[in-house]
CSV table of C-alpha atoms in Angstrom, one decimal:
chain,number,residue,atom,x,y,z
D,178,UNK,CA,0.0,0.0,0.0
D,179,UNK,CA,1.1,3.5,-1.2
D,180,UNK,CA,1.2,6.1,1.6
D,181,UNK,CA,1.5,9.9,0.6
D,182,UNK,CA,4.1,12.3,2.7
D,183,UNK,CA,4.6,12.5,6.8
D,184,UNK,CA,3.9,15.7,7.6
D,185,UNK,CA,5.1,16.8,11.5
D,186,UNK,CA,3.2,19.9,12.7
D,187,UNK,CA,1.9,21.0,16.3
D,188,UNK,CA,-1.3,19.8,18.0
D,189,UNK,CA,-4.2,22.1,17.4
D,190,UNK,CA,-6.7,21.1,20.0
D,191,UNK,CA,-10.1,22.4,17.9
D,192,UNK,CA,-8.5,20.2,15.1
D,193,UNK,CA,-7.4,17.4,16.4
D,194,UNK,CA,-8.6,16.4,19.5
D,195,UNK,CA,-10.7,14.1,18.2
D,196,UNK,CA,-8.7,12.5,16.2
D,197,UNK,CA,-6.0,12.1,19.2
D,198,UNK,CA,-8.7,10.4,21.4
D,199,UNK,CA,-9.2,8.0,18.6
D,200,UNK,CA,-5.6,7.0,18.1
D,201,UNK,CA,-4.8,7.1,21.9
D,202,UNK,CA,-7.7,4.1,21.7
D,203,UNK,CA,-6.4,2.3,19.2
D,204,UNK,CA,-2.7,2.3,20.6
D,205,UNK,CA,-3.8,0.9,23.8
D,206,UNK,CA,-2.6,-2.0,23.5
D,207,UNK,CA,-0.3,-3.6,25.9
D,208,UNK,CA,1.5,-7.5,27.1
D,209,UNK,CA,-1.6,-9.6,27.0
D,210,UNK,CA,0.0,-11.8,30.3
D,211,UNK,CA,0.3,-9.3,32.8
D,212,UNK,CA,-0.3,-5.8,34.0
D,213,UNK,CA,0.3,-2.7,32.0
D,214,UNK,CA,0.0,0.6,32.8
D,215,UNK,CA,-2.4,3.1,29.9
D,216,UNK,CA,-3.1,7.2,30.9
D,217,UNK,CA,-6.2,7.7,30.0
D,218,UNK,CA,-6.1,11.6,28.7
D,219,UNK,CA,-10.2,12.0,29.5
D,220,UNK,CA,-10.3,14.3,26.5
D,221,UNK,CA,-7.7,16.1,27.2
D,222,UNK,CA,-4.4,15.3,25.2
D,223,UNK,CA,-2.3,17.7,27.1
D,224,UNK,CA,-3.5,16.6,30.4
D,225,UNK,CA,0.5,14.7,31.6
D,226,UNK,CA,2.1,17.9,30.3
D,227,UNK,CA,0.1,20.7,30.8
D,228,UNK,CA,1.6,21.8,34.6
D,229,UNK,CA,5.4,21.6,33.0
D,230,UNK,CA,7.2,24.9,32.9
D,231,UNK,CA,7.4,24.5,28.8
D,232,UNK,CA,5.6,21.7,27.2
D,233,UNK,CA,4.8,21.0,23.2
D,234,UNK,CA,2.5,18.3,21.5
D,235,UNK,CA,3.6,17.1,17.9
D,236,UNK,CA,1.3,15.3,15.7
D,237,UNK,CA,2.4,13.3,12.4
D,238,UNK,CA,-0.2,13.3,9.7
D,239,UNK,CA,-0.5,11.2,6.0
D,240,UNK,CA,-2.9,12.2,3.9
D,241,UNK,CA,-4.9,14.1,6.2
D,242,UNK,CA,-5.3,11.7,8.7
D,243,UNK,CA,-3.5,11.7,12.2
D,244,UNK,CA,-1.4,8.6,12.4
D,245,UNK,CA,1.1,9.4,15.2
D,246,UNK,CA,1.5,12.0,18.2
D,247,UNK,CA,4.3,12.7,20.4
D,248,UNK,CA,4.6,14.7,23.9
D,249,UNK,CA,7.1,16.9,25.7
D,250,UNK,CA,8.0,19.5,28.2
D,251,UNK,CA,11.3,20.9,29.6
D,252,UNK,CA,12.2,21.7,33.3
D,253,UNK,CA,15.1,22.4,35.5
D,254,UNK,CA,16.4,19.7,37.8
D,255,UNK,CA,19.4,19.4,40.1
D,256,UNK,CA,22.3,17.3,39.7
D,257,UNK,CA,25.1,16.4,41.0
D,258,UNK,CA,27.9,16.7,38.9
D,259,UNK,CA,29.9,20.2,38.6
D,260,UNK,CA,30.7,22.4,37.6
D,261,UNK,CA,26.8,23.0,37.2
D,262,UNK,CA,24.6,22.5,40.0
D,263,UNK,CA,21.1,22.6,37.8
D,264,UNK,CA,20.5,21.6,34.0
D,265,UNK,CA,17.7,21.7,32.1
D,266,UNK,CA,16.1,18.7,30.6
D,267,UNK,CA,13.5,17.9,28.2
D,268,UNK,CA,11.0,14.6,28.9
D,269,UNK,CA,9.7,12.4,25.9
D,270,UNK,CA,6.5,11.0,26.3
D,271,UNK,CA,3.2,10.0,24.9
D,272,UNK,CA,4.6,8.7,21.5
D,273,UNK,CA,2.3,6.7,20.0
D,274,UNK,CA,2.0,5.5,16.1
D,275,UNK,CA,-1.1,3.4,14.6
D,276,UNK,CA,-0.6,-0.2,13.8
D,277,UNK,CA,-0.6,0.3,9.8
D,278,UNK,CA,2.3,3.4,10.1
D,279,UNK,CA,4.7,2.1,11.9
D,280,UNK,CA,8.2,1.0,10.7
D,281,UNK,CA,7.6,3.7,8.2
D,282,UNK,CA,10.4,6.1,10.2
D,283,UNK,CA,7.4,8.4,11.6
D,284,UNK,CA,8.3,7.3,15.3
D,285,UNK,CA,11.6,8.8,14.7
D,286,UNK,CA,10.7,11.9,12.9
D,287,UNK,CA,8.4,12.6,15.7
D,288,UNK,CA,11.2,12.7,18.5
D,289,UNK,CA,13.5,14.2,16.0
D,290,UNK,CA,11.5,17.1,15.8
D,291,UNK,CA,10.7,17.3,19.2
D,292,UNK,CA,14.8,17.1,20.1
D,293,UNK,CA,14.8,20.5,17.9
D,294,UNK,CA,12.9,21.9,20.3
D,295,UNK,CA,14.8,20.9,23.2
D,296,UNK,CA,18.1,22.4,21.5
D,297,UNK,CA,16.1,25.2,20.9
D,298,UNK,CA,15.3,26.2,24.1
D,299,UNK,CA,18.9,25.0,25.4
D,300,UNK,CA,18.1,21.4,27.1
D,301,UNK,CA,21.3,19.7,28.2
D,302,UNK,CA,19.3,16.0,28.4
D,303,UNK,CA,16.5,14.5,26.9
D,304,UNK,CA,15.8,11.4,28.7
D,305,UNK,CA,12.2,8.8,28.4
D,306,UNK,CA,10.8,5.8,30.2
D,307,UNK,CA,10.0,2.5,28.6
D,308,UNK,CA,9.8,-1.1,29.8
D,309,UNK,CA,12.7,-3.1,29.4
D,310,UNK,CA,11.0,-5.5,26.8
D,311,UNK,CA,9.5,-3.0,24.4
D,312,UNK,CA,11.4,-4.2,21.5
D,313,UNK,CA,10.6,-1.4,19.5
D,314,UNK,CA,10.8,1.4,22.2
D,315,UNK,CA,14.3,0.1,23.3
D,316,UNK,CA,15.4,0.1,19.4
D,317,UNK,CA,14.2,3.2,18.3
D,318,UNK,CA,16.0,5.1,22.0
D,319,UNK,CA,18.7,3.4,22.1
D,320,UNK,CA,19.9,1.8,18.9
D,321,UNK,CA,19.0,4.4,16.1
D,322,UNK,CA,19.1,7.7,18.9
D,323,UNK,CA,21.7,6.9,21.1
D,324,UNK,CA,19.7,7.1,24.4
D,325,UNK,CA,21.5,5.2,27.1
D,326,UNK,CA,20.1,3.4,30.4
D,327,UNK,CA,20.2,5.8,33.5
D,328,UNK,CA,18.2,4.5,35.9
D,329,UNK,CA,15.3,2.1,36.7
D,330,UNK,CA,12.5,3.4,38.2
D,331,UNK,CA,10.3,1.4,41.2
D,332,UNK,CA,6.4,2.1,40.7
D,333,UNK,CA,4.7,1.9,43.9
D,334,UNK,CA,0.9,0.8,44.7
D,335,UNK,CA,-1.7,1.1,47.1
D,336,UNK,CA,-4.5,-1.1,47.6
D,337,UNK,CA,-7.4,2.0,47.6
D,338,UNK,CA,-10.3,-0.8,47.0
D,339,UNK,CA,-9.5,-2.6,51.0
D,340,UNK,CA,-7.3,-0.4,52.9
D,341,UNK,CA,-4.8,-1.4,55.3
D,342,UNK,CA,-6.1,-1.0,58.8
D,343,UNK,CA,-3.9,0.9,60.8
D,344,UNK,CA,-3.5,0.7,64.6
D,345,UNK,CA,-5.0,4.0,66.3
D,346,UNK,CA,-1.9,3.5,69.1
D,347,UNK,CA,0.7,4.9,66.6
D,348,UNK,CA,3.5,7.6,67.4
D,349,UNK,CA,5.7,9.4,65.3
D,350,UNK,CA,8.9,10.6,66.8
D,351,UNK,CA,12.2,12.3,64.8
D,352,UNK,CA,14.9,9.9,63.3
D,353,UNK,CA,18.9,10.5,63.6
D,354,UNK,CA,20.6,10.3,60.2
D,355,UNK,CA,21.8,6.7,60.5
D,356,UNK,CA,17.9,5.7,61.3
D,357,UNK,CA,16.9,7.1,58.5
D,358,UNK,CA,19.5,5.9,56.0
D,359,UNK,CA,18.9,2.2,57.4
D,360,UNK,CA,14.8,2.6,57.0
D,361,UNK,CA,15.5,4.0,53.4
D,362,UNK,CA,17.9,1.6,52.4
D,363,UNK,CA,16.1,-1.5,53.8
D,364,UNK,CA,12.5,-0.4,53.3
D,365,UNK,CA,12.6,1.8,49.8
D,366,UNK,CA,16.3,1.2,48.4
D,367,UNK,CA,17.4,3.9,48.1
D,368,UNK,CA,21.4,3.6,46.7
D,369,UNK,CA,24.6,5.0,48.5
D,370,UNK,CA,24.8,8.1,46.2
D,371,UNK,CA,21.4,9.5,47.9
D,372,UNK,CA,22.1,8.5,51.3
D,373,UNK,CA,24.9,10.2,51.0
D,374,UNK,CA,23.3,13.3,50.1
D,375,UNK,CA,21.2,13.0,52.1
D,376,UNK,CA,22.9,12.7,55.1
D,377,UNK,CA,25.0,15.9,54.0
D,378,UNK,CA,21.9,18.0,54.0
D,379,UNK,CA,20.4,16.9,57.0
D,380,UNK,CA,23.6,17.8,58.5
D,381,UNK,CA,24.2,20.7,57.1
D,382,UNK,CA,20.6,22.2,57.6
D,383,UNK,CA,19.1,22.2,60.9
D,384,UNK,CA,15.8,22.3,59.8
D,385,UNK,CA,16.2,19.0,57.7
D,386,UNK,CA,15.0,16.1,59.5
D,387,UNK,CA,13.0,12.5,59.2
D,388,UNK,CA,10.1,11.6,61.0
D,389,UNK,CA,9.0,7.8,61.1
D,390,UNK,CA,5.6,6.3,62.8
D,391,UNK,CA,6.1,3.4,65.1
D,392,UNK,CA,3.8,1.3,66.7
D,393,UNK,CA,3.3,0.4,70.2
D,394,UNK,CA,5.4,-2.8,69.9
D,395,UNK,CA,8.2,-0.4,68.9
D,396,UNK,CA,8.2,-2.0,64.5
D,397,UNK,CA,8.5,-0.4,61.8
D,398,UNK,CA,8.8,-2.0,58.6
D,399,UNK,CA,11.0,-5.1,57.7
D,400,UNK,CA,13.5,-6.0,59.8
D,401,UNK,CA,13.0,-2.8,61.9
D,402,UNK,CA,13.5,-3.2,65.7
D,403,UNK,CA,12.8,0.8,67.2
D,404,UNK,CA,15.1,3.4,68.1
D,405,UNK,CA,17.9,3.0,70.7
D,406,UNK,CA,16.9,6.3,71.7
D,407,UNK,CA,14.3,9.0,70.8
D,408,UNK,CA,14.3,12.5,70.8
C-alpha cells in the first residue's frame, strides 16, 4: 500500500482532539500476560504535560489523517555533577503511532523534531521511560538515537479498593541520620549516592530532618527493631 508524505506539525486542540482520542484508543494495546500501565487523557491530550514549565505536542499526519503524536516539556532539575549545580532537561512521552504506520520512520521523525525543540530552548538532556521489553521502544531510543540506560525506576501501589487497617496506638517521633539511611535503604532502596546526600543535607541544615511512625510494639517496617533512643 502507497502512503503519501509525513507531515510533522503542532497539535491544534479544535483540530485534532478528536482525532487524538481515537488514536490514543487504538494504541492501547499492551502484554496480554500481565499488568500494564495506559493514561487515559479524559479528552484532554495535554493533560501529563500541561503543569510543566514549557511543554509541546507534535502530531504526524498522512494524507490528512492523524497517524502518530508525540509529547514533551522541559524543566530544571538538580544534579550532582559540577561544575553546574542545575540543568535543564527535556521529557519524551506519549509517543504513539497506529498499527498500519509504523516501521515507516514516523516514530523517529516525531522525536527528532521534538529534540529541535529541546536544543532550541537550550536542554542539556533529553531522557524517556519504557519497559525493558519493548522491542521497539528500546530500538528506536537506544539503537537508532543513542539514548542510554540511566536508571530504573520502582512504581509503587496502594490497595485503595481494601485499605490497610492501621493501629489508632501509633507515634511518630524524629529519626537521627543513620535511622533514616537504614529505613530507606532496607525499606525503599534507596542507593549509596542518595544516602549520601542526604545525610549531607540533613547535617548541614538544621531544619532538615526525618520523622517515622512506630507502633506500640516499637516495628517499623521489615527487619525494623525501634530506636535506641528517641528525641
Amino acid at each position: 500500500m502507497a502512503f503519501g508524505e509525513t507531515k510533522i506539525r503542532n497539535y491544534e486542540e479544535r483540530r485534532d482532539r478528536a482525532q487524538v482520542e481515537d488514536l490514543e484508543r487504538r494504541c492501547e494495546v499492551g502484554p496480554a500476560e500481565r499488568v500494564f500501565l495506559f493514561t487515559d487523557t479524559m479528552g484532554d491530550a495535554i493533560c501529563r504535560i500541561r503543569n510543566s514549565p514549557m511543554y509541546k505536542m507534535l502530531v504526524a499526519e498522512v494524507d490528512n489523517q492523524l497517524v502518530g503524536v508525540i509529547r514533551g516539556s522541559i524543566k530544571v532539575v538538580t544534579v550532582r555533577k559540577p561544575p553546574k549545580d542545575l540543568a535543564k532537561v527535556g521529557y519524551v512521552l506519549g509517543l504513539r503511532v497506529l498499527s498500519l504506520y509504523r516501521r515507516r520512520g514516523i516514530g523517529l521523525k516525531l522525536v527528532r523534531r521534538l529534540e529541535e525543540w529541546f536544543v532550541d530552548n537550550q536542554v542539556d538532556y533529553a531522557y524517556m521511560a519504557t519497559e525493558k521489553d519493548n522491542e521497539a521502544s528500546v530500538k528506536l531510543f537506544v539503537d537508532k538515537l543513542g539514548y542510554v540506560k540511566f536508571r530504573t525506576p520502582a512504581i509503587l501501589v496502594n490497595p485503595v479498593r481494601r485499605r490497610v487497617h492501621l493501629s489508632s496506638n501509633i507515634e511518630i517521633a524524629k529519626l537521627k541520620v543513620e535511622e533514616a539511611e537504614l529505613l530507606y535503604r532496607e525499606i525503599h532502596g534507596v542507593d549509596g549516592v542518595l544516602l549520601a546526600r542526604h545525610r549531607q543535607d540533613t547535617e548541614k541544615q538544621a531544619e532538615l530532618g526525618d520523622m517515622g511512625s512506630l507502633s506500640a510494639r516499637g516495628e517499623m517496617g521489615r527487619g525494623w527493631g525501634g530506636w535506641e533512643s528517641r528525641e
